[in-house]
Coordinates of N, CA and C in Angstrom, one line a residue:
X1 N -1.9 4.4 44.1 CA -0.8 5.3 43.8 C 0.4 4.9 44.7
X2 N 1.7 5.0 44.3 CA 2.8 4.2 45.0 C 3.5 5.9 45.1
X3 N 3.9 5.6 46.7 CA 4.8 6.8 46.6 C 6.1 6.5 46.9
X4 N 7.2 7.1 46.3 CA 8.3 6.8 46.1 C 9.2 7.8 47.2
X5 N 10.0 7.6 47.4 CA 10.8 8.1 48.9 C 12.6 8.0 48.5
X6 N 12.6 9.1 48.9 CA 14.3 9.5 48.4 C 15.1 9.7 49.5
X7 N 15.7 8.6 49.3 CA 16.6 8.5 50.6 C 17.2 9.9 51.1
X8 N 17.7 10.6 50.4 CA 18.5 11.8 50.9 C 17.6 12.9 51.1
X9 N 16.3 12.7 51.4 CA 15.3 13.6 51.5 C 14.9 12.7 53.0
X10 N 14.9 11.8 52.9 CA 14.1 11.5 54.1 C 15.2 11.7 55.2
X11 N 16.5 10.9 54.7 CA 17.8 11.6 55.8 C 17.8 13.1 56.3
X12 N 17.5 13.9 55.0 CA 17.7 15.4 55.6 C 16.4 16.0 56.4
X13 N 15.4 15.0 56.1 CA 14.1 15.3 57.0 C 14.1 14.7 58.6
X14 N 14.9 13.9 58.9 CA 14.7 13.2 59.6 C 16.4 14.3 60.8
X15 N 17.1 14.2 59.8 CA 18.4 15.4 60.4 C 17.7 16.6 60.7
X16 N 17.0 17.4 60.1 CA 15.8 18.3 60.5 C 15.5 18.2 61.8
X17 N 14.5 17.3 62.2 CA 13.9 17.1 63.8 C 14.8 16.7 64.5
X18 N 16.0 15.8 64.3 CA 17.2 16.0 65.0 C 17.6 17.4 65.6
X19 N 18.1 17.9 64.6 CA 18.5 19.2 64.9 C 17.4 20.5 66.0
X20 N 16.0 20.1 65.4 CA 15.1 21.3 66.1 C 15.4 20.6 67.2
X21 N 15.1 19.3 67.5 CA 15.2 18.5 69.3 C 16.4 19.6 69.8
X22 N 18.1 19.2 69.3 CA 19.1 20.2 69.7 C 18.8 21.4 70.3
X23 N 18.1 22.1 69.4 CA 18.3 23.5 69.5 C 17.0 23.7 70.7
X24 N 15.8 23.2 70.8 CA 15.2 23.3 71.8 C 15.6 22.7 72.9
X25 N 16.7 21.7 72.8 CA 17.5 21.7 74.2 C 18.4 22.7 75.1
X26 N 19.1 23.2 74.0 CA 20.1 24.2 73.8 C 19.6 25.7 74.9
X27 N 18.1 25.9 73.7 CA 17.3 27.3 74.5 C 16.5 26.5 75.7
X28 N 16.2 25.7 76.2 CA 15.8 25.0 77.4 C 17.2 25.3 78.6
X29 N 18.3 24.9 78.4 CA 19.6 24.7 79.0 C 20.2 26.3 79.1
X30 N 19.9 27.0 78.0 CA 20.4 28.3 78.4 C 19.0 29.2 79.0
X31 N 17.9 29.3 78.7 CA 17.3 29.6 79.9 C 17.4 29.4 81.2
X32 N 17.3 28.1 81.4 CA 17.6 27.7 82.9 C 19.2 28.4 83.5
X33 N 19.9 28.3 83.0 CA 21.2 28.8 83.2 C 21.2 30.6 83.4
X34 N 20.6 31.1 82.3 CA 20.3 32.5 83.2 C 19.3 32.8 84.0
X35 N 18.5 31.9 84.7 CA 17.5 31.8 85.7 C 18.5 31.6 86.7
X36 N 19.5 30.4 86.7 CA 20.3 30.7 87.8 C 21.2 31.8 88.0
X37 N 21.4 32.1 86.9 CA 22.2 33.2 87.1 C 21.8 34.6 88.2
X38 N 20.3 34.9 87.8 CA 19.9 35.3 88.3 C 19.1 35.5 89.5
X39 N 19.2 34.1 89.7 CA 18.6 34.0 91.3 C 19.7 34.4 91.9
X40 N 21.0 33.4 91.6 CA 22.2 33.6 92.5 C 22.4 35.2 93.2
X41 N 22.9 36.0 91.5 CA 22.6 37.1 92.3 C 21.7 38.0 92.9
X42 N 20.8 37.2 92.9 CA 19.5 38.1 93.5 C 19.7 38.1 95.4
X43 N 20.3 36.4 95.8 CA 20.6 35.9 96.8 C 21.8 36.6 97.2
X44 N 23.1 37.1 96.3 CA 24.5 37.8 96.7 C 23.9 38.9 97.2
X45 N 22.8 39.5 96.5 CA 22.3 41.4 97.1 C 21.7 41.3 98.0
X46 N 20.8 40.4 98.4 CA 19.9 40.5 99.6 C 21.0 39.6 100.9
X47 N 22.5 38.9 100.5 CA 22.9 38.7 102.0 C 23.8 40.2 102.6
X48 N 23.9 40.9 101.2 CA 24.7 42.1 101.3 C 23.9 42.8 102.3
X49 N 23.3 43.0 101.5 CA 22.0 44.2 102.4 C 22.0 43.4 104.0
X50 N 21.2 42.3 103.9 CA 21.4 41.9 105.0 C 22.5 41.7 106.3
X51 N 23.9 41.5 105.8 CA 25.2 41.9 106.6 C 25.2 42.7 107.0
X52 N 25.2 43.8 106.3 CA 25.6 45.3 107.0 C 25.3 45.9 108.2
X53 N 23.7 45.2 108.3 CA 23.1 45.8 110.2 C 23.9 44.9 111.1
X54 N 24.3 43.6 110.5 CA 24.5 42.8 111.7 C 26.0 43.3 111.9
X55 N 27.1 43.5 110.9 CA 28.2 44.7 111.0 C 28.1 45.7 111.7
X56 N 27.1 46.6 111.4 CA 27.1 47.5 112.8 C 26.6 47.5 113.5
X57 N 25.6 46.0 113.8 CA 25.4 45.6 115.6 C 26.7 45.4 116.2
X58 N 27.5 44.7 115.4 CA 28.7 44.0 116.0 C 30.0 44.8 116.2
X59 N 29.9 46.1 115.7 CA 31.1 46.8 115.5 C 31.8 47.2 117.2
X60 N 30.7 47.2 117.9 CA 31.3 47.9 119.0 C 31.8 47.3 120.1
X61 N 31.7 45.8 119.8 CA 32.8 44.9 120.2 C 34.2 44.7 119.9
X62 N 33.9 45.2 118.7 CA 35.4 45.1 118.0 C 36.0 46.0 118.6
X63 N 37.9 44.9 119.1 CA 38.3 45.8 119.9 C 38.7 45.8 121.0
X64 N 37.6 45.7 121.9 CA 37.1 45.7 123.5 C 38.2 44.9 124.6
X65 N 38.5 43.7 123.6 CA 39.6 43.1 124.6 C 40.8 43.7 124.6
X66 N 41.0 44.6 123.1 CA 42.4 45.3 123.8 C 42.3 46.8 124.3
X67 N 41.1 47.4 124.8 CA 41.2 48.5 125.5 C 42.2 48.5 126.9
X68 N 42.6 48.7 127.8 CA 43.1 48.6 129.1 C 42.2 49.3 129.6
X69 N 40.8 49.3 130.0 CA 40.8 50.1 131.3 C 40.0 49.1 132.4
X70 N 40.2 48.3 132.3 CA 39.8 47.2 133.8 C 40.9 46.4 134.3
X71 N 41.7 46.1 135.3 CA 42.8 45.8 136.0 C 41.7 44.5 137.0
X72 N 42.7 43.7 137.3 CA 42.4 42.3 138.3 C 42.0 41.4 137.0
X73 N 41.8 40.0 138.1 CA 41.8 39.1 137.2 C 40.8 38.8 136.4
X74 N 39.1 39.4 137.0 CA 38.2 39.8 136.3 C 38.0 40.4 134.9
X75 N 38.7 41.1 135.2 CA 38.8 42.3 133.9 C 39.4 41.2 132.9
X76 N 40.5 40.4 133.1 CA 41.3 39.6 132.5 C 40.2 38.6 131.8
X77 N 39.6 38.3 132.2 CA 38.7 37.2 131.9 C 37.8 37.7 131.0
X78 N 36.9 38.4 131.8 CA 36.3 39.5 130.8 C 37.4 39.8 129.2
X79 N 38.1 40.4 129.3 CA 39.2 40.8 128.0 C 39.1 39.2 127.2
X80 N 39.3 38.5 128.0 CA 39.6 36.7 127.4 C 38.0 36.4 126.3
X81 N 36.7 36.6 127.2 CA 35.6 36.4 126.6 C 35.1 37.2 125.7
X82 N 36.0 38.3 125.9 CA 35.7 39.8 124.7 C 36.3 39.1 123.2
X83 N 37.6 39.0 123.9 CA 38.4 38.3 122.5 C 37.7 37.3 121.9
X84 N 37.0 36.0 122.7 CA 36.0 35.2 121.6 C 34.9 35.8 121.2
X85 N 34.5 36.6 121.3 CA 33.6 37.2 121.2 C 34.1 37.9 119.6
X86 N 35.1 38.5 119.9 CA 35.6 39.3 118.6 C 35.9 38.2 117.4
X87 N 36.2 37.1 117.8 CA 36.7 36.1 116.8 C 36.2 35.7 116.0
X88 N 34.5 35.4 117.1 CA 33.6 34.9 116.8 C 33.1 35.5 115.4
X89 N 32.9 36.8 115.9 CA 31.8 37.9 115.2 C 33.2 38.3 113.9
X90 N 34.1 38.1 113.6 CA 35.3 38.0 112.7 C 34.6 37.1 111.8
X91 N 34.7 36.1 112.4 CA 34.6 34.6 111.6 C 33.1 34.8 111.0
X92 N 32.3 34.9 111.5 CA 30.7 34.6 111.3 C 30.8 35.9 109.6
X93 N 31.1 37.1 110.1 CA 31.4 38.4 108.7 C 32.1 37.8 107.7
X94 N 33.1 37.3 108.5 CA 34.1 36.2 107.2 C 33.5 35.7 106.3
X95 N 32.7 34.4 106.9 CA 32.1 33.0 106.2 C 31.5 33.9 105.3
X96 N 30.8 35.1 105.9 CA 29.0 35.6 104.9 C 30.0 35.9 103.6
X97 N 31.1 36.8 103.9 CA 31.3 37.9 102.9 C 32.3 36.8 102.0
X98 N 32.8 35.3 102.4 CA 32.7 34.3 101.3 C 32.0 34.1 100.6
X99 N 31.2 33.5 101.1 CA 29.5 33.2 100.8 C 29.2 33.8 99.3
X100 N 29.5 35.2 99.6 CA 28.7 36.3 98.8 C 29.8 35.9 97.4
X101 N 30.9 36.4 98.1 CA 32.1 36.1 96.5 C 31.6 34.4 96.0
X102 N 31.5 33.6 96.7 CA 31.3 32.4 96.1 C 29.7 32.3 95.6
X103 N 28.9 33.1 95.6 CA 27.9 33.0 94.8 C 28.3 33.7 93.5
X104 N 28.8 34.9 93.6 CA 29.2 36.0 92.6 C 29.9 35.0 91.2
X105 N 30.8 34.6 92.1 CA 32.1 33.7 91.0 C 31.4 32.7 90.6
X106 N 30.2 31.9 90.9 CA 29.6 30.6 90.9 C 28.4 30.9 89.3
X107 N 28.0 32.3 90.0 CA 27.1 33.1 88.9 C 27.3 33.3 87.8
X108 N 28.9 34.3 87.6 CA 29.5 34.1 86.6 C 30.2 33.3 85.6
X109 N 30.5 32.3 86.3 CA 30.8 30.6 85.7 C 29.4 30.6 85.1
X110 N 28.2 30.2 85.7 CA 27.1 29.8 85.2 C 26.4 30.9 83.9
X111 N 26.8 31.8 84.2 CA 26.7 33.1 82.9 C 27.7 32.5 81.5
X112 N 28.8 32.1 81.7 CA 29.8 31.7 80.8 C 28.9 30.3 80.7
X113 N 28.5 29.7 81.2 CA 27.5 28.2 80.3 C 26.6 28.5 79.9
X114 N 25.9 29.5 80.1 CA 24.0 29.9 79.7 C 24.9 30.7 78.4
X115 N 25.6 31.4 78.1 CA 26.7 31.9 77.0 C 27.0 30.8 75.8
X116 N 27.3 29.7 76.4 CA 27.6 28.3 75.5 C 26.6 27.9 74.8
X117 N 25.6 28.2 75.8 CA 24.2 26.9 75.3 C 24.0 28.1 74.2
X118 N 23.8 29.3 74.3 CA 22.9 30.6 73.3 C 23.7 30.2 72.5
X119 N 25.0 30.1 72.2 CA 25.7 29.5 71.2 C 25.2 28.6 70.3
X120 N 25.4 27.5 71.0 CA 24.9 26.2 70.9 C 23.2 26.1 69.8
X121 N 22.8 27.3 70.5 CA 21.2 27.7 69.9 C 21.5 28.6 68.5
X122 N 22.3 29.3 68.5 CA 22.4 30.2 67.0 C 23.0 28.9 66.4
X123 N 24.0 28.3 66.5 CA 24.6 27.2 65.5 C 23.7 26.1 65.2
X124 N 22.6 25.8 66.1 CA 22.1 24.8 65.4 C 20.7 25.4 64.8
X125 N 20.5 26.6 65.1 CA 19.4 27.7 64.5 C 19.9 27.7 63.2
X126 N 21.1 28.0 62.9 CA 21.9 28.4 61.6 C 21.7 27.1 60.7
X127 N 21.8 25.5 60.9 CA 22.1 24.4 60.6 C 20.8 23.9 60.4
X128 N 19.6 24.7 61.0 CA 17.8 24.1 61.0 C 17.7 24.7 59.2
X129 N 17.5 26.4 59.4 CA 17.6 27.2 58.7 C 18.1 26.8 56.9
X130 N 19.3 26.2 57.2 CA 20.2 25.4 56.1 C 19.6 24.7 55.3
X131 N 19.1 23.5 56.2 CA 18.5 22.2 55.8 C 16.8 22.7 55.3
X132 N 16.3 23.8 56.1 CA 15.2 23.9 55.3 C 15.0 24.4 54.3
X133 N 15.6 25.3 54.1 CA 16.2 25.9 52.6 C 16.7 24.8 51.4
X134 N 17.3 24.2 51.9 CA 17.9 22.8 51.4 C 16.5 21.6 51.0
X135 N 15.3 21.7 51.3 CA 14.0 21.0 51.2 C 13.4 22.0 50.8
X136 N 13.5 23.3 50.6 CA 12.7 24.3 50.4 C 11.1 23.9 50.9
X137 N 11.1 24.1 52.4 CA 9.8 24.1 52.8 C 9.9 25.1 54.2
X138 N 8.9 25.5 54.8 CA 8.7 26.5 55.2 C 9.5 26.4 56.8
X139 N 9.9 27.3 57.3 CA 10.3 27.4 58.4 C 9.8 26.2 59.6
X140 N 10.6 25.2 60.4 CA 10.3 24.3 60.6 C 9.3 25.0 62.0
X141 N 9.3 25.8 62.3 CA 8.6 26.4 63.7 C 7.1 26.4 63.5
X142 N 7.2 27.1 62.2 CA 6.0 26.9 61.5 C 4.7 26.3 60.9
X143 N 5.2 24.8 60.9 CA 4.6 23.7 60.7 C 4.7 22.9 61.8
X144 N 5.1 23.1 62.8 CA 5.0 21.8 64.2 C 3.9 22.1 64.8

């Protein structure tokens, strides 16, 4: 028995697995992408949490070099190493409470791409759907 093969059947069969490949890239790429999403912020809340003791370790420095109550050159010096001190403990709060905004912002960029790919996943869901309809054979999930 000879079997005979229709070109525009085999093209739309073959566009088929094209397409499921797509779309299982699509939901691969947008999972991953709200996995980061959500580590990141898992990482912004636990440096938050974590700042805030080291903020009120450090609060009672803040300050210290501009009190006046030590006179001579001691005191002066002392006031001099208070002030690095303060700069320091400035700078260090600084960098974190960057940190934190630059994961937040990083997260949400990466929320707007895990957004794209889910896209990406209904339009080529919608385009599987089509073509199988279009061969009338059963849902392609179904048969792999």
């Amino acid at each position: 028995m000879t079997t005979t093969s229709r070109p525009d059947l085999d093209f739309a069969r073959r566009e088929l697995l094209d397409l499921c490949r797509d779309r299982d890239w699509a939901r691969s790429r947008a999972r991953a992408a709200d996995a980061d999403v959500v580590a990141m912020r898992r990482v912004a809340i636990e440096l938050e949490r974590t700042i805030e003791p080291l903020r009120t370790a450090l609060q009672p420095i803040a300050g210290l070099h501009t009190t006046p109550t030590w006179e001579g050159q001691a005191a002066t010096a002392s006031r001099t190493r208070l002030a690095r001190l303060d700069e320091k403990r400035t700078s260090a709060v600084s960098s974190i409470d960057h940190l934190i905004a630059e994961l937040r912002t990083t997260a949400s960029r990466r929320e707007t791409t895990a957004d794209a790919h889910w896209g990406d996943y209904a339009t080529y869901s919608r385009q599987v759907h089509g073509l199988e309809d279009m061969l009338g054979i059963a849902p392609f999930d179904q048969i792999r």
